[in-house]
C-alpha atoms as a PDB file:
ATOM      1  CA  UNK A   1       0.071 -33.449  11.615  1.00  0.00           C
ATOM      2  CA  UNK A   2       3.640 -35.126  10.947  1.00  0.00           C
ATOM      3  CA  UNK A   3       6.885 -33.152  10.778  1.00  0.00           C
ATOM      4  CA  UNK A   4       8.885 -33.542   6.679  1.00  0.00           C
ATOM      5  CA  UNK A   5      12.274 -31.939   6.873  1.00  0.00           C
ATOM      6  CA  UNK A   6      12.906 -28.381   6.422  1.00  0.00           C
ATOM      7  CA  UNK A   7      14.620 -28.429   2.901  1.00  0.00           C
ATOM      8  CA  UNK A   8      12.109 -30.015   1.095  1.00  0.00           C
ATOM      9  CA  UNK A   9       9.796 -27.191   1.906  1.00  0.00           C
ATOM     10  CA  UNK A  10       9.328 -24.765  -0.709  1.00  0.00           C
ATOM     11  CA  UNK A  11       8.976 -21.184   0.633  1.00  0.00           C
ATOM     12  CA  UNK A  12       6.323 -19.028  -2.707  1.00  0.00           C
ATOM     13  CA  UNK A  13       6.264 -15.148  -2.627  1.00  0.00           C
ATOM     14  CA  UNK A  14       4.860 -14.120   0.184  1.00  0.00           C
ATOM     15  CA  UNK A  15       2.479 -10.606   0.745  1.00  0.00           C
ATOM     16  CA  UNK A  16       4.977  -9.414   3.546  1.00  0.00           C
ATOM     17  CA  UNK A  17       8.460 -10.284   4.122  1.00  0.00           C
ATOM     18  CA  UNK A  18       9.364 -11.320   7.378  1.00  0.00           C
ATOM     19  CA  UNK A  19      11.282  -9.094  10.272  1.00  0.00           C
ATOM     20  CA  UNK A  20      13.878 -11.062  11.794  1.00  0.00           C
ATOM     21  CA  UNK A  21      13.152  -9.322  14.774  1.00  0.00           C
ATOM     22  CA  UNK A  22       9.987 -11.417  15.180  1.00  0.00           C
ATOM     23  CA  UNK A  23      11.836 -14.689  14.246  1.00  0.00           C
ATOM     24  CA  UNK A  24      14.445 -13.841  16.952  1.00  0.00           C
ATOM     25  CA  UNK A  25      10.882 -13.718  19.014  1.00  0.00           C
ATOM     26  CA  UNK A  26       9.490 -16.925  18.094  1.00  0.00           C
ATOM     27  CA  UNK A  27      13.328 -18.937  17.703  1.00  0.00           C
ATOM     28  CA  UNK A  28      13.460 -18.236  21.608  1.00  0.00           C
ATOM     29  CA  UNK A  29       9.757 -19.238  22.311  1.00  0.00           C
ATOM     30  CA  UNK A  30      10.288 -22.547  20.536  1.00  0.00           C
ATOM     31  CA  UNK A  31      13.870 -23.060  21.949  1.00  0.00           C
ATOM     32  CA  UNK A  32      11.420 -23.466  25.072  1.00  0.00           C
ATOM     33  CA  UNK A  33       8.365 -24.472  24.568  1.00  0.00           C
ATOM     34  CA  UNK A  34       8.316 -25.928  21.277  1.00  0.00           C
ATOM     35  CA  UNK A  35       6.006 -25.435  18.276  1.00  0.00           C
ATOM     36  CA  UNK A  36       2.560 -25.320  19.480  1.00  0.00           C
ATOM     37  CA  UNK A  37       0.652 -24.069  15.980  1.00  0.00           C
ATOM     38  CA  UNK A  38       2.526 -26.255  12.980  1.00  0.00           C
ATOM     39  CA  UNK A  39       3.447 -24.581   9.844  1.00  0.00           C
ATOM     40  CA  UNK A  40       0.309 -24.988   7.062  1.00  0.00           C
ATOM     41  CA  UNK A  41       1.597 -26.359   3.740  1.00  0.00           C
ATOM     42  CA  UNK A  42       0.125 -28.572   0.565  1.00  0.00           C
ATOM     43  CA  UNK A  43       1.089 -30.571  -2.309  1.00  0.00           C
ATOM     44  CA  UNK A  44       1.452 -28.690  -5.441  1.00  0.00           C
ATOM     45  CA  UNK A  45       2.266 -30.194  -8.876  1.00  0.00           C
ATOM     46  CA  UNK A  46       4.919 -28.306 -10.888  1.00  0.00           C
ATOM     47  CA  UNK A  47       5.351 -29.075 -14.181  1.00  0.00           C
ATOM     48  CA  UNK A  48       5.823 -33.108 -14.343  1.00  0.00           C
ATOM     49  CA  UNK A  49       6.833 -32.689 -10.921  1.00  0.00           C
ATOM     50  CA  UNK A  50       5.353 -32.261  -6.816  1.00  0.00           C
ATOM     51  CA  UNK A  51       6.388 -30.120  -4.358  1.00  0.00           C
ATOM     52  CA  UNK A  52       5.580 -29.257  -1.273  1.00  0.00           C
ATOM     53  CA  UNK A  53       4.759 -25.151  -0.890  1.00  0.00           C
ATOM     54  CA  UNK A  54       4.632 -23.493   2.871  1.00  0.00           C
ATOM     55  CA  UNK A  55       1.249 -22.224   2.917  1.00  0.00           C
ATOM     56  CA  UNK A  56       1.212 -20.318   6.482  1.00  0.00           C
ATOM     57  CA  UNK A  57       3.889 -20.279   8.735  1.00  0.00           C
ATOM     58  CA  UNK A  58       6.844 -18.569   7.302  1.00  0.00           C
ATOM     59  CA  UNK A  59       7.717 -16.734  10.509  1.00  0.00           C
ATOM     60  CA  UNK A  60       7.438 -20.429  12.550  1.00  0.00           C
ATOM     61  CA  UNK A  61       9.357 -21.642   9.203  1.00  0.00           C
ATOM     62  CA  UNK A  62      12.344 -19.638   9.909  1.00  0.00           C
ATOM     63  CA  UNK A  63      12.677 -19.695  13.403  1.00  0.00           C
ATOM     64  CA  UNK A  64      13.362 -23.406  13.143  1.00  0.00           C
ATOM     65  CA  UNK A  65      16.183 -22.185  10.515  1.00  0.00           C
ATOM     66  CA  UNK A  66      16.851 -20.073  12.995  1.00  0.00           C
ATOM     67  CA  UNK A  67      17.243 -22.802  15.797  1.00  0.00           C
ATOM     68  CA  UNK A  68      19.024 -25.509  12.851  1.00  0.00           C
ATOM     69  CA  UNK A  69      16.244 -27.860  13.872  1.00  0.00           C
ATOM     70  CA  UNK A  70      16.206 -30.562  10.485  1.00  0.00           C
ATOM     71  CA  UNK A  71      11.799 -31.301  10.908  1.00  0.00           C
ATOM     72  CA  UNK A  72       9.239 -29.158  11.658  1.00  0.00           C
ATOM     73  CA  UNK A  73       5.435 -30.441  12.824  1.00  0.00           C
ATOM     74  CA  UNK A  74       2.950 -29.547   9.635  1.00  0.00           C
ATOM     75  CA  UNK A  75      -0.719 -29.243   8.556  1.00  0.00           C
ATOM     76  CA  UNK A  76      -0.943 -30.583   5.033  1.00  0.00           C
ATOM     77  CA  UNK A  77      -4.120 -29.515   3.129  1.00  0.00           C
ATOM     78  CA  UNK A  78      -5.692 -29.733  -0.404  1.00  0.00           C
ATOM     79  CA  UNK A  79      -6.336 -25.865  -1.692  1.00  0.00           C
ATOM     80  CA  UNK A  80      -5.967 -24.743  -4.678  1.00  0.00           C
ATOM     81  CA  UNK A  81      -3.891 -21.660  -5.158  1.00  0.00           C
ATOM     82  CA  UNK A  82      -6.455 -18.849  -4.712  1.00  0.00           C
ATOM     83  CA  UNK A  83      -7.509 -21.046  -1.439  1.00  0.00           C
ATOM     84  CA  UNK A  84      -3.748 -21.492  -0.141  1.00  0.00           C
ATOM     85  CA  UNK A  85      -3.632 -17.527  -0.895  1.00  0.00           C
ATOM     86  CA  UNK A  86      -6.885 -17.196   1.124  1.00  0.00           C
ATOM     87  CA  UNK A  87      -5.834 -19.484   3.851  1.00  0.00           C
ATOM     88  CA  UNK A  88      -1.944 -17.174   4.102  1.00  0.00           C
ATOM     89  CA  UNK A  89      -3.905 -14.175   4.243  1.00  0.00           C
ATOM     90  CA  UNK A  90      -6.963 -15.229   7.036  1.00  0.00           C
ATOM     91  CA  UNK A  91      -4.273 -17.189   9.393  1.00  0.00           C
ATOM     92  CA  UNK A  92      -1.876 -12.845   9.664  1.00  0.00           C
ATOM     93  CA  UNK A  93      -5.092 -10.663   9.833  1.00  0.00           C
ATOM     94  CA  UNK A  94      -5.871 -13.053  12.703  1.00  0.00           C
ATOM     95  CA  UNK A  95      -1.640 -11.776  14.215  1.00  0.00           C
ATOM     96  CA  UNK A  96      -1.852  -8.898  16.765  1.00  0.00           C
ATOM     97  CA  UNK A  97       1.663  -8.496  15.377  1.00  0.00           C
ATOM     98  CA  UNK A  98       0.711  -6.676  11.748  1.00  0.00           C
ATOM     99  CA  UNK A  99       1.476  -3.146  11.574  1.00  0.00           C
ATOM    100  CA  UNK A 100      -1.312  -1.187   9.973  1.00  0.00           C
ATOM    101  CA  UNK A 101       0.579  -0.913   6.328  1.00  0.00           C
ATOM    102  CA  UNK A 102       0.285  -5.073   6.357  1.00  0.00           C
ATOM    103  CA  UNK A 103      -2.544  -5.534   7.732  1.00  0.00           C
ATOM    104  CA  UNK A 104      -4.091  -2.938   5.048  1.00  0.00           C
ATOM    105  CA  UNK A 105      -1.704  -5.323   2.101  1.00  0.00           C
ATOM    106  CA  UNK A 106      -3.791  -8.508   3.591  1.00  0.00           C
ATOM    107  CA  UNK A 107      -6.977  -7.075   3.215  1.00  0.00           C
ATOM    108  CA  UNK A 108      -6.873  -5.503  -0.080  1.00  0.00           C
ATOM    109  CA  UNK A 109      -5.336  -8.635  -1.134  1.00  0.00           C
ATOM    110  CA  UNK A 110      -8.608 -10.870   0.513  1.00  0.00           C
ATOM    111  CA  UNK A 111     -10.217  -8.512  -1.847  1.00  0.00           C
ATOM    112  CA  UNK A 112      -8.545  -9.474  -4.810  1.00  0.00           C
ATOM    113  CA  UNK A 113      -8.840 -13.289  -3.817  1.00  0.00           C
ATOM    114  CA  UNK A 114     -12.444 -12.908  -2.943  1.00  0.00           C
ATOM    115  CA  UNK A 115     -13.211 -11.173  -6.012  1.00  0.00           C
ATOM    116  CA  UNK A 116     -11.887 -13.928  -8.509  1.00  0.00           C
ATOM    117  CA  UNK A 117     -13.501 -16.613  -6.122  1.00  0.00           C
ATOM    118  CA  UNK A 118     -17.440 -15.331  -6.263  1.00  0.00           C
ATOM    119  CA  UNK A 119     -16.768 -12.306  -9.077  1.00  0.00           C
ATOM    120  CA  UNK A 120     -20.973 -11.539  -9.159  1.00  0.00           C
ATOM    121  CA  UNK A 121     -20.426  -9.852  -5.575  1.00  0.00           C
ATOM    122  CA  UNK A 122     -17.865  -7.900  -7.415  1.00  0.00           C
ATOM    123  CA  UNK A 123     -19.369  -4.243  -7.266  1.00  0.00           C
ATOM    124  CA  UNK A 124     -20.423  -3.668 -11.251  1.00  0.00           C
ATOM    125  CA  UNK A 125     -20.997  -7.456 -11.822  1.00  0.00           C
ATOM    126  CA  UNK A 126     -23.222  -7.697 -15.277  1.00  0.00           C
ATOM    127  CA  UNK A 127     -26.345  -8.640 -13.673  1.00  0.00           C
ATOM    128  CA  UNK A 128     -27.505  -9.123 -16.977  1.00  0.00           C
ATOM    129  CA  UNK A 129     -25.480 -11.886 -18.273  1.00  0.00           C
ATOM    130  CA  UNK A 130     -26.994 -14.921 -19.562  1.00  0.00           C
ATOM    131  CA  UNK A 131     -25.644 -17.079 -16.188  1.00  0.00           C
ATOM    132  CA  UNK A 132     -26.597 -15.157 -13.856  1.00  0.00           C
ATOM    133  CA  UNK A 133     -29.139 -16.272 -12.573  1.00  0.00           C
ATOM    134  CA  UNK A 134     -27.776 -19.564 -12.502  1.00  0.00           C
ATOM    135  CA  UNK A 135     -25.078 -18.305 -10.482  1.00  0.00           C
ATOM    136  CA  UNK A 136     -27.537 -16.328  -7.988  1.00  0.00           C
ATOM    137  CA  UNK A 137     -28.242 -19.116  -5.616  1.00  0.00           C
ATOM    138  CA  UNK A 138     -24.195 -19.390  -4.952  1.00  0.00           C
ATOM    139  CA  UNK A 139     -23.465 -14.900  -5.676  1.00  0.00           C
ATOM    140  CA  UNK A 140     -26.038 -14.929  -2.859  1.00  0.00           C
ATOM    141  CA  UNK A 141     -24.159 -17.673  -0.475  1.00  0.00           C
ATOM    142  CA  UNK A 142     -20.891 -15.844  -0.583  1.00  0.00           C
ATOM    143  CA  UNK A 143     -21.498 -12.268   1.207  1.00  0.00           C
ATOM    144  CA  UNK A 144     -20.074  -9.310   0.408  1.00  0.00           C
ATOM    145  CA  UNK A 145     -16.324  -8.658   1.089  1.00  0.00           C
ATOM    146  CA  UNK A 146     -16.719  -6.613   3.515  1.00  0.00           C
ATOM    147  CA  UNK A 147     -18.770  -8.326   5.727  1.00  0.00           C
ATOM    148  CA  UNK A 148     -17.258 -11.961   5.415  1.00  0.00           C
ATOM    149  CA  UNK A 149     -13.427  -9.951   5.884  1.00  0.00           C
ATOM    150  CA  UNK A 150     -15.084  -8.600   8.995  1.00  0.00           C
ATOM    151  CA  UNK A 151     -15.947 -11.790  10.624  1.00  0.00           C
ATOM    152  CA  UNK A 152     -12.620 -13.528   9.958  1.00  0.00           C
ATOM    153  CA  UNK A 153     -11.197 -10.941  11.524  1.00  0.00           C
ATOM    154  CA  UNK A 154     -13.139  -8.934  14.445  1.00  0.00           C
ATOM    155  CA  UNK A 155     -12.710  -5.276  12.175  1.00  0.00           C
ATOM    156  CA  UNK A 156     -15.232  -2.334  11.383  1.00  0.00           C
ATOM    157  CA  UNK A 157     -16.563  -2.267   8.050  1.00  0.00           C
ATOM    158  CA  UNK A 158     -15.459   0.858   7.932  1.00  0.00           C
ATOM    159  CA  UNK A 159     -11.679   0.283   9.395  1.00  0.00           C
ATOM    160  CA  UNK A 160     -11.639  -2.889   6.381  1.00  0.00           C
ATOM    161  CA  UNK A 161     -12.688  -0.473   3.543  1.00  0.00           C
ATOM    162  CA  UNK A 162     -10.505   2.591   4.760  1.00  0.00           C
ATOM    163  CA  UNK A 163      -7.393   0.439   4.656  1.00  0.00           C
ATOM    164  CA  UNK A 164      -8.017  -1.331   1.136  1.00  0.00           C
ATOM    165  CA  UNK A 165      -9.058   2.262  -0.029  1.00  0.00           C
ATOM    166  CA  UNK A 166      -5.627   3.605   1.697  1.00  0.00           C
ATOM    167  CA  UNK A 167      -3.148   0.530   0.113  1.00  0.00           C
ATOM    168  CA  UNK A 168      -4.539   0.884  -3.753  1.00  0.00           C
ATOM    169  CA  UNK A 169      -3.258   4.604  -3.694  1.00  0.00           C
ATOM    170  CA  UNK A 170       0.037   3.670  -2.608  1.00  0.00           C
ATOM    171  CA  UNK A 171       2.268   2.166  -5.580  1.00  0.00           C
ATOM    172  CA  UNK A 172       4.519  -1.474  -4.738  1.00  0.00           C
ATOM    173  CA  UNK A 173       7.943   1.398  -4.442  1.00  0.00           C
ATOM    174  CA  UNK A 174       5.614   3.652  -2.445  1.00  0.00           C
ATOM    175  CA  UNK A 175       5.452   1.071   0.124  1.00  0.00           C
ATOM    176  CA  UNK A 176       8.801  -0.373   0.165  1.00  0.00           C
ATOM    177  CA  UNK A 177       9.751   3.171   1.112  1.00  0.00           C
ATOM    178  CA  UNK A 178       7.007   3.435   3.969  1.00  0.00           C
ATOM    179  CA  UNK A 179       8.803  -0.286   5.135  1.00  0.00           C
ATOM    180  CA  UNK A 180      11.877   2.394   5.770  1.00  0.00           C
ATOM    181  CA  UNK A 181       9.990   5.240   8.109  1.00  0.00           C
ATOM    182  CA  UNK A 182       7.872   4.867  10.992  1.00  0.00           C
ATOM    183  CA  UNK A 183       4.626   5.285   9.318  1.00  0.00           C
ATOM    184  CA  UNK A 184       3.835   1.544   9.055  1.00  0.00           C
ATOM    185  CA  UNK A 185       2.792   2.026  12.446  1.00  0.00           C
ATOM    186  CA  UNK A 186       0.864   4.480  11.981  1.00  0.00           C
ATOM    187  CA  UNK A 187      -2.813   3.991   9.958  1.00  0.00           C
ATOM    188  CA  UNK A 188      -3.300   8.381  10.506  1.00  0.00           C
ATOM    189  CA  UNK A 189      -0.224   9.048   8.762  1.00  0.00           C
ATOM    190  CA  UNK A 190      -1.031   5.934   6.607  1.00  0.00           C
ATOM    191  CA  UNK A 191      -4.214   7.846   5.639  1.00  0.00           C
ATOM    192  CA  UNK A 192      -2.698  11.785   5.565  1.00  0.00           C
ATOM    193  CA  UNK A 193       0.339  10.626   2.317  1.00  0.00           C
ATOM    194  CA  UNK A 194      -2.342   8.152   0.648  1.00  0.00           C
ATOM    195  CA  UNK A 195      -4.493  11.680   0.065  1.00  0.00           C
ATOM    196  CA  UNK A 196      -1.331  12.470  -2.167  1.00  0.00           C
ATOM    197  CA  UNK A 197      -0.069  12.198  -5.747  1.00  0.00           C
ATOM    198  CA  UNK A 198       2.563   9.585  -5.879  1.00  0.00           C
ATOM    199  CA  UNK A 199       5.540  12.163  -6.742  1.00  0.00           C
ATOM    200  CA  UNK A 200       4.430  14.103  -3.032  1.00  0.00           C
ATOM    201  CA  UNK A 201       4.486  10.509  -1.682  1.00  0.00           C
ATOM    202  CA  UNK A 202       8.176   9.701  -2.094  1.00  0.00           C
ATOM    203  CA  UNK A 203       8.998  12.925  -2.035  1.00  0.00           C
ATOM    204  CA  UNK A 204       7.879  12.847   1.959  1.00  0.00           C
ATOM    205  CA  UNK A 205       8.885   9.692   2.248  1.00  0.00           C
ATOM    206  CA  UNK A 206      12.527  10.516   1.553  1.00  0.00           C
ATOM    207  CA  UNK A 207      12.935  13.184   4.389  1.00  0.00           C
ATOM    208  CA  UNK A 208      11.197  11.498   6.347  1.00  0.00           C
ATOM    209  CA  UNK A 209      13.258   8.493   5.925  1.00  0.00           C
ATOM    210  CA  UNK A 210      16.175  10.715   6.316  1.00  0.00           C
ATOM    211  CA  UNK A 211      14.795  11.552   9.891  1.00  0.00           C
ATOM    212  CA  UNK A 212      14.172  15.406   9.353  1.00  0.00           C
ATOM    213  CA  UNK A 213      10.412  14.959   9.236  1.00  0.00           C
ATOM    214  CA  UNK A 214       8.451  11.896  11.955  1.00  0.00           C
ATOM    215  CA  UNK A 215       5.027  13.249  10.148  1.00  0.00           C
ATOM    216  CA  UNK A 216       3.463  14.049   6.818  1.00  0.00           C
ATOM    217  CA  UNK A 217       2.645  16.817   7.994  1.00  0.00           C
ATOM    218  CA  UNK A 218       6.174  17.844   9.234  1.00  0.00           C
ATOM    219  CA  UNK A 219       7.720  16.579   6.274  1.00  0.00           C
ATOM    220  CA  UNK A 220       5.072  18.656   4.573  1.00  0.00           C
ATOM    221  CA  UNK A 221       6.430  22.157   6.048  1.00  0.00           C
ATOM    222  CA  UNK A 222       9.916  21.595   5.655  1.00  0.00           C
ATOM    223  CA  UNK A 223       8.797  20.833   1.482  1.00  0.00           C
ATOM    224  CA  UNK A 224       7.752  24.096   0.939  1.00  0.00           C
ATOM    225  CA  UNK A 225      10.232  25.944   3.390  1.00  0.00           C
ATOM    226  CA  UNK A 226      12.919  24.175   0.749  1.00  0.00           C
ATOM    227  CA  UNK A 227      10.492  24.840  -2.610  1.00  0.00           C
ATOM    228  CA  UNK A 228      10.459  28.649  -1.085  1.00  0.00           C
ATOM    229  CA  UNK A 229      14.284  29.031  -0.607  1.00  0.00           C
ATOM    230  CA  UNK A 230      15.123  27.589  -3.986  1.00  0.00           C
ATOM    231  CA  UNK A 231      17.523  29.450  -5.729  1.00  0.00           C
ATOM    232  CA  UNK A 232      16.849  31.943  -8.079  1.00  0.00           C
ATOM    233  CA  UNK A 233      18.202  32.914 -11.375  1.00  0.00           C
ATOM    234  CA  UNK A 234      18.971  36.024 -12.844  1.00  0.00           C
ATOM    235  CA  UNK A 235      16.416  35.470 -15.749  1.00  0.00           C
ATOM    236  CA  UNK A 236      13.400  34.994 -13.338  1.00  0.00           C
ATOM    237  CA  UNK A 237      14.592  38.067 -10.946  1.00  0.00           C
ATOM    238  CA  UNK A 238      14.272  39.764 -13.811  1.00  0.00           C
ATOM    239  CA  UNK A 239      11.274  38.103 -15.252  1.00  0.00           C
ATOM    240  CA  UNK A 240       9.860  39.626 -11.474  1.00  0.00           C
ATOM    241  CA  UNK A 241      11.041  42.890 -11.380  1.00  0.00           C
ATOM    242  CA  UNK A 242       9.279  43.526 -15.052  1.00  0.00           C
ATOM    243  CA  UNK A 243       5.668  42.575 -13.814  1.00  0.00           C
ATOM    244  CA  UNK A 244       6.605  44.280 -10.346  1.00  0.00           C
ATOM    245  CA  UNK A 245       7.644  48.073 -12.499  1.00  0.00           C
ATOM    246  CA  UNK A 246       4.573  47.293 -14.459  1.00  0.00           C
ATOM    247  CA  UNK A 247       1.789  46.838 -12.052  1.00  0.00           C
ATOM    248  CA  UNK A 248       3.613  50.318 -10.835  1.00  0.00           C
ATOM    249  CA  UNK A 249       2.847  52.132 -14.350  1.00  0.00           C
ATOM    250  CA  UNK A 250       0.000  54.469 -15.191  1.00  0.00           C
ATOM    251  CA  UNK A 251      -1.898  54.424 -17.834  1.00  0.00           C
ATOM    252  CA  UNK A 252      -0.175  56.622 -19.776  1.00  0.00           C
ATOM    253  CA  UNK A 253       3.492  54.656 -19.623  1.00  0.00           C
ATOM    254  CA  UNK A 254       1.651  51.355 -20.132  1.00  0.00           C
ATOM    255  CA  UNK A 255       0.826  52.663 -23.315  1.00  0.00           C
ATOM    256  CA  UNK A 256       4.835  54.189 -23.698  1.00  0.00           C
ATOM    257  CA  UNK A 257       6.386  51.134 -23.115  1.00  0.00           C
ATOM    258  CA  UNK A 258       3.719  49.048 -25.201  1.00  0.00           C
ATOM    259  CA  UNK A 259       4.125  51.388 -28.188  1.00  0.00           C
ATOM    260  CA  UNK A 260       7.763  50.663 -28.244  1.00  0.00           C
ATOM    261  CA  UNK A 261       7.462  46.952 -29.027  1.00  0.00           C
ATOM    262  CA  UNK A 262       5.179  48.440 -31.335  1.00  0.00           C
ATOM    263  CA  UNK A 263       2.000  46.742 -29.582  1.00  0.00           C
ATOM    264  CA  UNK A 264      -1.419  48.361 -29.011  1.00  0.00           C
ATOM    265  CA  UNK A 265      -3.462  47.110 -25.964  1.00  0.00           C
ATOM    266  CA  UNK A 266      -6.867  47.206 -24.692  1.00  0.00           C
ATOM    267  CA  UNK A 267      -8.591  49.796 -22.147  1.00  0.00           C
ATOM    268  CA  UNK A 268      -8.047  45.509 -19.596  1.00  0.00           C
ATOM    269  CA  UNK A 269      -4.499  45.523 -20.628  1.00  0.00           C
ATOM    270  CA  UNK A 270      -3.454  48.905 -19.359  1.00  0.00           C
ATOM    271  CA  UNK A 271      -5.366  48.641 -16.722  1.00  0.00           C
ATOM    272  CA  UNK A 272      -4.539  45.004 -15.355  1.00  0.00           C
ATOM    273  CA  UNK A 273      -2.317  44.610 -12.270  1.00  0.00           C
ATOM    274  CA  UNK A 274      -0.419  41.067 -13.319  1.00  0.00           C
ATOM    275  CA  UNK A 275       0.067  38.576 -10.114  1.00  0.00           C
ATOM    276  CA  UNK A 276       3.823  39.289  -9.471  1.00  0.00           C
END
């Protein structure tokens, strides 16, 4: 472990944004007790030059900047892009302050990284490929994603699969909308939201973001009420009146009506009812 100037550490794109309230908490703790756990960095060659990139510890780094520290303790690791991603994911998954939304995001990303590192473990893999047997030993050593993630995080395999199934049904823009509501803190509400179609998800989240509802079910009720109260055009009113009148007419008047239009009708039409 050594110290590095904060200005020399490059922060690549992260899986979750830093939260100002957590930065303030960390800054207060670091000011009193110092930094107990160094941030993790790696040396990366970009083009013709090398740079130090953050692997894990974005909130700690931001807290150090908040305290106007010039240097911060770091742990330098050798890691590929995939390995660095895995370190970032696993460190975050071990932290209790993760919301259900962020935990699902990290678990889904861990699944992607795991399958890229160990393609033989991916469901539906080509077990008949020419090199499968040669790679089979490595595949056996690489456990299934959910089992590997469960061992790392202490979560059950069922809860891991459930979290991943939720996040894959939420688009990036929907996830950003979720962050503007309280739904990010409720696995139950996220699961309810994920079952809806994308357009319905956005409509529900807008209602919640406006403060008119707190739950998915409440937002659905309000949207349903708003839809039923929508203004009806004069043409729509006339059409509904026509349908109602048809249902009240007997066979004779129906035949007469169709005759005025130059149409003939079968017994099915003459005896049928239409949905108003």
